[in-house]
Short mmCIF file of N, CA and C in Angstrom, two decimals:
data_model
loop_
_atom_site.label_atom_id
_atom_site.label_comp_id
_atom_site.label_asym_id
_atom_site.label_seq_id
_atom_site.Cartn_x
_atom_site.Cartn_y
_atom_site.Cartn_z
N MET A 324 -8.87 39.73 -22.42
CA MET A 324 -9.34 38.66 -21.57
C MET A 324 -9.32 37.39 -22.40
N SER A 325 -8.81 36.32 -21.83
CA SER A 325 -8.76 35.07 -22.57
C SER A 325 -10.15 34.45 -22.61
N LYS A 326 -10.39 33.64 -23.65
CA LYS A 326 -11.68 32.99 -23.80
C LYS A 326 -11.92 32.07 -22.61
N GLY A 327 -13.11 32.10 -22.08
CA GLY A 327 -13.46 31.24 -20.97
C GLY A 327 -13.07 31.82 -19.61
N SER A 328 -12.34 32.92 -19.60
CA SER A 328 -11.93 33.54 -18.34
C SER A 328 -12.99 34.53 -17.90
N PRO A 329 -13.57 34.35 -16.71
CA PRO A 329 -14.66 35.22 -16.29
C PRO A 329 -14.21 36.60 -15.83
N GLY A 330 -12.94 36.78 -15.56
CA GLY A 330 -12.49 38.06 -15.04
C GLY A 330 -11.23 38.53 -15.73
N PRO A 331 -10.65 39.58 -15.17
CA PRO A 331 -9.43 40.13 -15.76
C PRO A 331 -8.26 39.14 -15.71
N THR A 332 -7.36 39.28 -16.66
CA THR A 332 -6.19 38.42 -16.71
C THR A 332 -5.16 38.86 -15.65
N PRO A 333 -4.26 37.98 -15.27
CA PRO A 333 -3.20 38.38 -14.33
C PRO A 333 -2.38 39.56 -14.88
N GLY A 334 -2.11 39.57 -16.18
CA GLY A 334 -1.34 40.67 -16.76
C GLY A 334 -2.05 42.00 -16.60
N PHE A 335 -3.36 42.00 -16.80
CA PHE A 335 -4.14 43.23 -16.63
C PHE A 335 -4.09 43.69 -15.18
N LEU A 336 -4.22 42.75 -14.24
CA LEU A 336 -4.20 43.12 -12.82
C LEU A 336 -2.83 43.64 -12.39
N VAL A 337 -1.75 43.03 -12.89
CA VAL A 337 -0.40 43.52 -12.59
C VAL A 337 -0.25 44.94 -13.12
N TRP A 338 -0.72 45.17 -14.34
CA TRP A 338 -0.64 46.50 -14.95
C TRP A 338 -1.42 47.52 -14.12
N ARG A 339 -2.65 47.16 -13.70
CA ARG A 339 -3.47 48.07 -12.90
C ARG A 339 -2.83 48.37 -11.55
N LEU A 340 -2.29 47.32 -10.90
CA LEU A 340 -1.65 47.52 -9.60
C LEU A 340 -0.41 48.40 -9.74
N ALA A 341 0.38 48.16 -10.78
CA ALA A 341 1.58 48.99 -11.01
C ALA A 341 1.19 50.44 -11.23
N ASN A 342 0.15 50.68 -11.99
CA ASN A 342 -0.30 52.06 -12.23
C ASN A 342 -0.86 52.70 -10.96
N LYS A 343 -1.65 51.93 -10.20
CA LYS A 343 -2.19 52.44 -8.94
C LYS A 343 -1.05 52.85 -8.01
N TRP A 344 -0.04 52.00 -7.92
CA TRP A 344 1.10 52.27 -7.05
C TRP A 344 1.88 53.49 -7.52
N ARG A 345 2.15 53.56 -8.82
CA ARG A 345 2.91 54.69 -9.37
C ARG A 345 2.20 56.01 -9.09
N VAL A 346 0.89 56.07 -9.33
CA VAL A 346 0.13 57.29 -9.10
C VAL A 346 0.14 57.66 -7.62
N ALA A 347 -0.05 56.68 -6.74
CA ALA A 347 -0.06 56.95 -5.30
C ALA A 347 1.30 57.48 -4.83
N VAL A 348 2.38 56.86 -5.30
CA VAL A 348 3.71 57.32 -4.90
C VAL A 348 3.99 58.71 -5.48
N ASP A 349 3.63 58.93 -6.74
CA ASP A 349 3.80 60.27 -7.33
C ASP A 349 3.15 61.33 -6.46
N ARG A 350 1.91 61.09 -6.07
CA ARG A 350 1.18 62.07 -5.25
C ARG A 350 1.81 62.23 -3.87
N ALA A 351 2.28 61.13 -3.30
CA ALA A 351 2.83 61.17 -1.95
C ALA A 351 4.18 61.89 -1.87
N VAL A 352 5.02 61.74 -2.90
CA VAL A 352 6.36 62.34 -2.84
C VAL A 352 6.43 63.70 -3.54
N ALA A 353 5.36 64.10 -4.22
CA ALA A 353 5.36 65.40 -4.90
C ALA A 353 5.66 66.57 -3.96
N PRO A 354 5.11 66.58 -2.74
CA PRO A 354 5.45 67.69 -1.83
C PRO A 354 6.94 67.77 -1.48
N LEU A 355 7.65 66.66 -1.68
CA LEU A 355 9.10 66.64 -1.43
C LEU A 355 9.89 66.98 -2.68
N GLY A 356 9.19 67.31 -3.77
CA GLY A 356 9.86 67.68 -5.01
C GLY A 356 10.31 66.49 -5.84
N LEU A 357 9.73 65.32 -5.60
CA LEU A 357 10.13 64.11 -6.32
C LEU A 357 8.97 63.54 -7.13
N THR A 358 9.33 62.77 -8.14
CA THR A 358 8.38 61.93 -8.86
C THR A 358 8.59 60.49 -8.41
N HIS A 359 7.71 59.61 -8.81
CA HIS A 359 7.87 58.19 -8.47
C HIS A 359 9.20 57.66 -9.01
N ALA A 360 9.52 57.98 -10.25
CA ALA A 360 10.78 57.50 -10.85
C ALA A 360 11.99 58.05 -10.08
N GLN A 361 11.96 59.33 -9.72
CA GLN A 361 13.05 59.91 -8.95
C GLN A 361 13.14 59.25 -7.58
N TYR A 362 11.99 59.01 -6.97
CA TYR A 362 11.97 58.32 -5.68
C TYR A 362 12.63 56.94 -5.80
N SER A 363 12.28 56.21 -6.84
CA SER A 363 12.86 54.88 -7.03
C SER A 363 14.38 54.96 -7.09
N LEU A 364 14.86 55.99 -7.74
CA LEU A 364 16.31 56.16 -7.88
C LEU A 364 16.96 56.53 -6.54
N VAL A 365 16.42 57.54 -5.85
CA VAL A 365 17.07 57.98 -4.61
C VAL A 365 16.90 56.96 -3.49
N ALA A 366 15.76 56.27 -3.43
CA ALA A 366 15.57 55.26 -2.38
C ALA A 366 16.51 54.07 -2.62
N SER A 367 16.67 53.67 -3.87
CA SER A 367 17.61 52.59 -4.18
C SER A 367 19.03 53.02 -3.87
N LEU A 368 19.38 54.23 -4.26
CA LEU A 368 20.71 54.76 -3.99
C LEU A 368 20.96 54.83 -2.48
N HIS A 369 19.95 55.24 -1.74
CA HIS A 369 20.06 55.31 -0.28
C HIS A 369 20.37 53.93 0.30
N GLY A 370 19.65 52.93 -0.12
CA GLY A 370 19.89 51.57 0.37
C GLY A 370 21.26 51.05 -0.02
N MET A 371 21.69 51.33 -1.23
CA MET A 371 23.00 50.87 -1.70
C MET A 371 24.11 51.57 -0.93
N GLN A 372 23.95 52.88 -0.69
CA GLN A 372 24.97 53.61 0.07
C GLN A 372 25.05 53.10 1.50
N ARG A 373 23.91 52.78 2.10
CA ARG A 373 23.91 52.25 3.47
C ARG A 373 24.63 50.91 3.52
N ALA A 374 24.64 50.19 2.40
CA ALA A 374 25.35 48.90 2.33
C ALA A 374 26.82 49.09 1.95
N GLY A 375 27.26 50.37 1.86
CA GLY A 375 28.66 50.66 1.57
C GLY A 375 29.00 50.74 0.09
N GLU A 376 28.01 50.78 -0.75
CA GLU A 376 28.25 50.82 -2.19
C GLU A 376 28.07 52.25 -2.72
N ARG A 377 28.88 52.60 -3.69
CA ARG A 377 28.68 53.85 -4.44
C ARG A 377 28.49 53.42 -5.89
N PRO A 378 27.23 53.18 -6.25
CA PRO A 378 26.96 52.55 -7.55
C PRO A 378 27.16 53.50 -8.73
N SER A 379 27.41 52.86 -9.86
CA SER A 379 27.42 53.61 -11.12
C SER A 379 25.99 53.77 -11.59
N GLN A 380 25.79 54.65 -12.56
CA GLN A 380 24.46 54.80 -13.15
C GLN A 380 23.99 53.47 -13.72
N ARG A 381 24.89 52.72 -14.36
CA ARG A 381 24.55 51.43 -14.95
C ARG A 381 24.10 50.45 -13.87
N ARG A 382 24.83 50.40 -12.77
CA ARG A 382 24.48 49.49 -11.68
C ARG A 382 23.12 49.85 -11.10
N LEU A 383 22.85 51.15 -10.96
CA LEU A 383 21.57 51.60 -10.45
C LEU A 383 20.44 51.29 -11.44
N ALA A 384 20.72 51.41 -12.71
CA ALA A 384 19.73 51.05 -13.74
C ALA A 384 19.39 49.57 -13.64
N ASP A 385 20.41 48.73 -13.50
CA ASP A 385 20.18 47.29 -13.36
C ASP A 385 19.37 46.98 -12.11
N HIS A 386 19.68 47.66 -11.02
CA HIS A 386 19.01 47.43 -9.75
C HIS A 386 17.53 47.84 -9.81
N THR A 387 17.24 48.97 -10.42
CA THR A 387 15.87 49.49 -10.44
C THR A 387 15.03 48.93 -11.57
N GLY A 388 15.69 48.40 -12.60
CA GLY A 388 14.94 47.93 -13.76
C GLY A 388 14.62 49.05 -14.74
N LEU A 389 15.18 50.22 -14.50
CA LEU A 389 14.97 51.35 -15.42
C LEU A 389 16.04 51.32 -16.51
N GLU A 390 15.72 51.88 -17.65
CA GLU A 390 16.68 51.97 -18.75
C GLU A 390 17.84 52.89 -18.34
N ALA A 391 19.05 52.55 -18.76
CA ALA A 391 20.24 53.32 -18.39
C ALA A 391 20.12 54.78 -18.83
N LEU A 392 19.58 55.02 -20.01
CA LEU A 392 19.43 56.39 -20.51
C LEU A 392 18.46 57.18 -19.62
N TYR A 393 17.41 56.52 -19.15
CA TYR A 393 16.44 57.17 -18.27
C TYR A 393 17.07 57.48 -16.91
N VAL A 394 17.88 56.55 -16.40
CA VAL A 394 18.58 56.79 -15.13
C VAL A 394 19.51 57.99 -15.27
N SER A 395 20.19 58.08 -16.40
CA SER A 395 21.08 59.22 -16.65
C SER A 395 20.30 60.53 -16.62
N LYS A 396 19.15 60.55 -17.27
CA LYS A 396 18.30 61.75 -17.30
C LYS A 396 17.81 62.09 -15.88
N LEU A 397 17.34 61.08 -15.15
CA LEU A 397 16.88 61.31 -13.78
C LEU A 397 18.02 61.82 -12.90
N ALA A 398 19.19 61.21 -13.05
CA ALA A 398 20.35 61.60 -12.25
C ALA A 398 20.72 63.07 -12.51
N ARG A 399 20.67 63.48 -13.76
CA ARG A 399 20.97 64.89 -14.07
C ARG A 399 19.98 65.83 -13.39
N SER A 400 18.69 65.48 -13.44
CA SER A 400 17.70 66.36 -12.81
C SER A 400 17.85 66.37 -11.29
N LEU A 401 18.19 65.22 -10.71
CA LEU A 401 18.40 65.16 -9.26
C LEU A 401 19.68 65.90 -8.86
N GLU A 402 20.67 65.87 -9.73
CA GLU A 402 21.90 66.63 -9.47
C GLU A 402 21.60 68.13 -9.52
N ALA A 403 20.81 68.55 -10.51
CA ALA A 403 20.44 69.96 -10.62
C ALA A 403 19.64 70.43 -9.40
N ALA A 404 18.88 69.52 -8.80
CA ALA A 404 18.10 69.85 -7.61
C ALA A 404 18.93 69.78 -6.33
N GLY A 405 20.20 69.38 -6.46
CA GLY A 405 21.08 69.31 -5.30
C GLY A 405 20.91 68.06 -4.44
N LEU A 406 20.27 67.03 -5.00
CA LEU A 406 20.00 65.83 -4.21
C LEU A 406 21.03 64.72 -4.40
N ILE A 407 21.71 64.71 -5.53
CA ILE A 407 22.76 63.71 -5.74
C ILE A 407 23.99 64.36 -6.37
N GLU A 408 25.10 63.64 -6.23
CA GLU A 408 26.36 64.03 -6.87
C GLU A 408 26.68 62.96 -7.92
N ARG A 409 27.11 63.41 -9.07
CA ARG A 409 27.55 62.52 -10.14
C ARG A 409 29.04 62.76 -10.33
N THR A 410 29.84 61.70 -10.22
CA THR A 410 31.28 61.84 -10.40
C THR A 410 31.79 60.70 -11.27
N ARG A 411 32.89 60.95 -11.96
CA ARG A 411 33.52 59.90 -12.78
C ARG A 411 34.13 58.85 -11.86
N ASP A 412 33.98 57.60 -12.26
CA ASP A 412 34.58 56.49 -11.51
C ASP A 412 36.07 56.49 -11.80
N PRO A 413 36.92 56.59 -10.77
CA PRO A 413 38.38 56.63 -11.02
C PRO A 413 38.90 55.34 -11.66
N ARG A 414 38.18 54.23 -11.47
CA ARG A 414 38.61 52.95 -12.07
C ARG A 414 38.12 52.78 -13.50
N ASP A 415 37.07 53.52 -13.88
CA ASP A 415 36.51 53.42 -15.23
C ASP A 415 35.99 54.80 -15.64
N PRO A 416 36.79 55.55 -16.41
CA PRO A 416 36.40 56.93 -16.74
C PRO A 416 35.10 57.03 -17.55
N ARG A 417 34.63 55.92 -18.12
CA ARG A 417 33.35 55.95 -18.85
C ARG A 417 32.16 55.90 -17.90
N ALA A 418 32.38 55.39 -16.70
CA ALA A 418 31.30 55.20 -15.74
C ALA A 418 31.11 56.43 -14.86
N VAL A 419 29.84 56.69 -14.52
CA VAL A 419 29.50 57.79 -13.63
C VAL A 419 28.95 57.19 -12.34
N GLN A 420 29.58 57.55 -11.22
CA GLN A 420 29.12 57.09 -9.92
C GLN A 420 28.15 58.10 -9.33
N LEU A 421 27.21 57.59 -8.54
CA LEU A 421 26.19 58.44 -7.94
C LEU A 421 26.26 58.34 -6.42
N ALA A 422 25.97 59.45 -5.76
CA ALA A 422 25.89 59.48 -4.30
C ALA A 422 24.89 60.55 -3.90
N LEU A 423 24.16 60.29 -2.85
CA LEU A 423 23.24 61.29 -2.31
C LEU A 423 24.02 62.39 -1.61
N THR A 424 23.57 63.62 -1.77
CA THR A 424 24.12 64.72 -0.99
C THR A 424 23.48 64.68 0.40
N GLU A 425 23.91 65.54 1.28
CA GLU A 425 23.29 65.61 2.61
C GLU A 425 21.81 65.95 2.48
N GLU A 426 21.49 66.93 1.64
CA GLU A 426 20.09 67.27 1.40
C GLU A 426 19.34 66.09 0.78
N GLY A 427 20.00 65.39 -0.13
CA GLY A 427 19.39 64.23 -0.76
C GLY A 427 19.06 63.14 0.23
N ARG A 428 19.96 62.93 1.20
CA ARG A 428 19.70 61.92 2.24
C ARG A 428 18.49 62.33 3.09
N ALA A 429 18.40 63.61 3.44
CA ALA A 429 17.28 64.08 4.26
C ALA A 429 15.95 63.94 3.51
N VAL A 430 15.92 64.36 2.26
CA VAL A 430 14.69 64.24 1.46
C VAL A 430 14.32 62.77 1.26
N THR A 431 15.32 61.96 1.00
CA THR A 431 15.07 60.53 0.76
C THR A 431 14.52 59.85 2.01
N ARG A 432 15.05 60.17 3.17
CA ARG A 432 14.53 59.57 4.41
C ARG A 432 13.05 59.94 4.61
N LYS A 433 12.71 61.20 4.35
CA LYS A 433 11.30 61.63 4.46
C LYS A 433 10.45 60.88 3.44
N ALA A 434 10.94 60.78 2.22
CA ALA A 434 10.18 60.10 1.17
C ALA A 434 9.98 58.62 1.49
N ILE A 435 11.00 57.98 2.03
CA ILE A 435 10.89 56.56 2.39
C ILE A 435 9.81 56.38 3.46
N ASP A 436 9.76 57.28 4.44
CA ASP A 436 8.73 57.20 5.48
C ASP A 436 7.33 57.32 4.87
N VAL A 437 7.16 58.26 3.96
CA VAL A 437 5.86 58.48 3.31
C VAL A 437 5.46 57.25 2.49
N VAL A 438 6.40 56.69 1.76
CA VAL A 438 6.10 55.54 0.91
C VAL A 438 5.87 54.29 1.77
N GLN A 439 6.58 54.16 2.88
CA GLN A 439 6.33 53.03 3.78
C GLN A 439 4.90 53.07 4.32
N ASP A 440 4.41 54.27 4.63
CA ASP A 440 3.02 54.41 5.07
C ASP A 440 2.06 53.96 3.97
N LEU A 441 2.34 54.35 2.74
CA LEU A 441 1.52 53.92 1.60
C LEU A 441 1.56 52.40 1.45
N LEU A 442 2.74 51.83 1.58
CA LEU A 442 2.90 50.39 1.44
C LEU A 442 2.09 49.66 2.51
N GLN A 443 2.10 50.18 3.72
CA GLN A 443 1.30 49.58 4.79
C GLN A 443 -0.17 49.61 4.42
N GLN A 444 -0.64 50.74 3.87
CA GLN A 444 -2.03 50.83 3.45
C GLN A 444 -2.35 49.81 2.35
N LEU A 445 -1.46 49.68 1.39
CA LEU A 445 -1.67 48.76 0.28
C LEU A 445 -1.73 47.32 0.78
N LEU A 446 -0.87 46.97 1.71
CA LEU A 446 -0.75 45.58 2.15
C LEU A 446 -1.67 45.23 3.33
N GLU A 447 -2.40 46.19 3.85
CA GLU A 447 -3.30 45.94 4.98
C GLU A 447 -4.27 44.79 4.70
N PRO A 448 -4.86 44.69 3.50
CA PRO A 448 -5.77 43.56 3.24
C PRO A 448 -5.09 42.19 3.32
N LEU A 449 -3.77 42.17 3.19
CA LEU A 449 -3.02 40.91 3.31
C LEU A 449 -2.52 40.69 4.74
N GLY A 450 -2.79 41.64 5.62
CA GLY A 450 -2.35 41.51 7.01
C GLY A 450 -1.24 42.47 7.38
N GLY A 451 -0.82 43.33 6.46
CA GLY A 451 0.23 44.30 6.76
C GLY A 451 1.60 43.86 6.28
N LEU A 452 2.58 44.71 6.52
CA LEU A 452 3.94 44.51 6.02
C LEU A 452 4.58 43.20 6.44
N ASP A 453 4.35 42.76 7.65
CA ASP A 453 5.05 41.59 8.18
C ASP A 453 4.20 40.32 8.21
N ALA A 454 3.06 40.35 7.56
CA ALA A 454 2.14 39.21 7.60
C ALA A 454 2.60 38.05 6.70
N PRO A 455 2.25 36.84 7.06
CA PRO A 455 2.61 35.69 6.22
C PRO A 455 2.09 35.81 4.78
N ARG A 456 0.88 36.34 4.60
CA ARG A 456 0.34 36.50 3.24
C ARG A 456 1.19 37.49 2.44
N THR A 457 1.67 38.53 3.10
CA THR A 457 2.53 39.51 2.43
C THR A 457 3.86 38.87 2.04
N ARG A 458 4.43 38.08 2.93
CA ARG A 458 5.69 37.39 2.60
C ARG A 458 5.49 36.45 1.41
N ALA A 459 4.38 35.72 1.40
CA ALA A 459 4.08 34.82 0.28
C ALA A 459 3.88 35.61 -1.01
N PHE A 460 3.17 36.72 -0.92
CA PHE A 460 2.94 37.59 -2.09
C PHE A 460 4.27 38.11 -2.62
N THR A 461 5.16 38.51 -1.73
CA THR A 461 6.48 39.01 -2.12
C THR A 461 7.28 37.91 -2.81
N GLU A 462 7.21 36.70 -2.28
CA GLU A 462 7.90 35.58 -2.93
C GLU A 462 7.36 35.32 -4.33
N GLU A 463 6.05 35.39 -4.48
CA GLU A 463 5.42 35.18 -5.80
C GLU A 463 5.86 36.27 -6.78
N LEU A 464 5.87 37.51 -6.33
CA LEU A 464 6.31 38.61 -7.20
C LEU A 464 7.76 38.43 -7.60
N THR A 465 8.60 38.02 -6.65
CA THR A 465 10.02 37.80 -6.94
C THR A 465 10.18 36.70 -7.97
N THR A 466 9.40 35.64 -7.84
CA THR A 466 9.44 34.54 -8.82
C THR A 466 9.11 35.06 -10.21
N LEU A 467 8.06 35.86 -10.31
CA LEU A 467 7.66 36.40 -11.61
C LEU A 467 8.71 37.37 -12.18
N LEU A 468 9.31 38.17 -11.32
CA LEU A 468 10.33 39.11 -11.79
C LEU A 468 11.59 38.40 -12.27
N ASP A 469 11.84 37.20 -11.76
CA ASP A 469 13.03 36.45 -12.15
C ASP A 469 12.88 35.73 -13.49
N VAL A 470 11.66 35.69 -14.03
CA VAL A 470 11.43 35.02 -15.31
C VAL A 470 11.80 35.96 -16.45
N PRO A 471 12.77 35.55 -17.30
CA PRO A 471 13.10 36.41 -18.44
C PRO A 471 11.95 36.39 -19.46
N LEU A 472 11.60 37.54 -19.96
CA LEU A 472 10.54 37.64 -20.96
C LEU A 472 11.16 38.03 -22.30
N VAL A 473 10.98 37.18 -23.27
CA VAL A 473 11.51 37.42 -24.61
C VAL A 473 10.32 37.45 -25.56
N PRO A 474 10.03 38.61 -26.15
CA PRO A 474 8.88 38.68 -27.04
C PRO A 474 9.08 37.81 -28.27
N SER A 475 8.02 37.17 -28.69
CA SER A 475 8.07 36.39 -29.92
C SER A 475 7.61 37.27 -31.07
N ALA A 476 7.97 36.86 -32.28
CA ALA A 476 7.55 37.61 -33.46
C ALA A 476 6.04 37.50 -33.60
N PRO A 477 5.39 38.57 -34.03
CA PRO A 477 3.94 38.52 -34.23
C PRO A 477 3.57 37.43 -35.23
N ASP A 478 2.48 36.75 -34.98
CA ASP A 478 1.99 35.70 -35.85
C ASP A 478 1.16 36.35 -36.95
N GLU A 479 1.68 36.35 -38.15
CA GLU A 479 0.98 36.99 -39.27
C GLU A 479 -0.36 36.34 -39.55
N SER A 480 -0.51 35.05 -39.25
CA SER A 480 -1.78 34.38 -39.54
C SER A 480 -2.89 34.84 -38.59
N ALA A 481 -2.52 35.49 -37.47
CA ALA A 481 -3.53 35.96 -36.53
C ALA A 481 -4.17 37.26 -36.99
N ARG A 482 -3.59 37.89 -38.01
CA ARG A 482 -4.13 39.15 -38.51
C ARG A 482 -5.21 38.88 -39.54
N GLY A 483 -6.24 39.64 -39.45
CA GLY A 483 -7.30 39.56 -40.46
C GLY A 483 -7.00 40.52 -41.58
N ASN A 484 -7.92 40.70 -42.47
CA ASN A 484 -7.74 41.63 -43.58
C ASN A 484 -7.76 43.08 -43.13
N ASP A 485 -8.24 43.32 -41.91
CA ASP A 485 -8.37 44.69 -41.43
C ASP A 485 -7.17 45.13 -40.60
N GLY A 486 -6.10 44.38 -40.59
CA GLY A 486 -4.91 44.78 -39.84
C GLY A 486 -4.82 44.03 -38.53
N PRO A 487 -4.01 44.55 -37.60
CA PRO A 487 -3.76 43.84 -36.35
C PRO A 487 -5.01 43.72 -35.49
N THR A 488 -5.05 42.66 -34.71
CA THR A 488 -6.16 42.45 -33.80
C THR A 488 -5.87 43.25 -32.53
N HIS A 489 -6.87 43.98 -32.07
CA HIS A 489 -6.74 44.75 -30.82
C HIS A 489 -7.73 44.21 -29.81
N HIS A 490 -7.24 43.97 -28.61
CA HIS A 490 -8.10 43.51 -27.54
C HIS A 490 -8.43 44.69 -26.65
N THR A 491 -9.69 45.01 -26.56
CA THR A 491 -10.09 46.17 -25.76
C THR A 491 -10.96 45.78 -24.59
N THR A 492 -11.03 44.51 -24.29
CA THR A 492 -11.84 44.09 -23.16
C THR A 492 -11.12 44.41 -21.86
N GLN A 493 -11.86 44.35 -20.79
CA GLN A 493 -11.34 44.70 -19.47
C GLN A 493 -10.09 43.92 -19.14
N GLY A 494 -10.02 42.68 -19.50
CA GLY A 494 -8.90 41.84 -19.07
C GLY A 494 -7.73 41.83 -20.02
N ALA A 495 -7.80 42.53 -21.13
CA ALA A 495 -6.67 42.51 -22.07
C ALA A 495 -5.48 43.22 -21.45
N THR A 496 -4.34 42.60 -21.55
CA THR A 496 -3.13 43.19 -20.99
C THR A 496 -2.65 44.29 -21.93
N PRO A 497 -2.47 45.49 -21.42
CA PRO A 497 -2.02 46.60 -22.26
C PRO A 497 -0.62 46.37 -22.79
#
């Protein structure tokens, strides 16, 4: 928490909201055999396929914000579960293209419905999915996501003789 700030920092609240959402989605899609990360992958793939795209693992990683290596791991587990197909891109033999199987499309549609219900619950205090406050909130989130974050080198002068400073207050951003 910054000095003079009576409550939690925006970073702490973003972290808490992200964790709340991840846990809720994990619980909601578990009966369908998915995790939140797997859901993110198949739901994104579903949307891209509906738009006529057959994305590579790299393209899907860029779209979801997940690391390419993690997408590869998730794709392998989803392939083993029969939900996606991984094939070499004929134009680039280094690239692996992904597509939902028929079973993958069915599971993904069910998962999207479950997550949409959760999203409605989350956004109800703002007026629901189509409310002006929700649209404004979405615009604000998009603005923040578009800002590149480049970590700066730690300031050695900020360290005391006891090593690095740790903030353990409620508002400290993890």
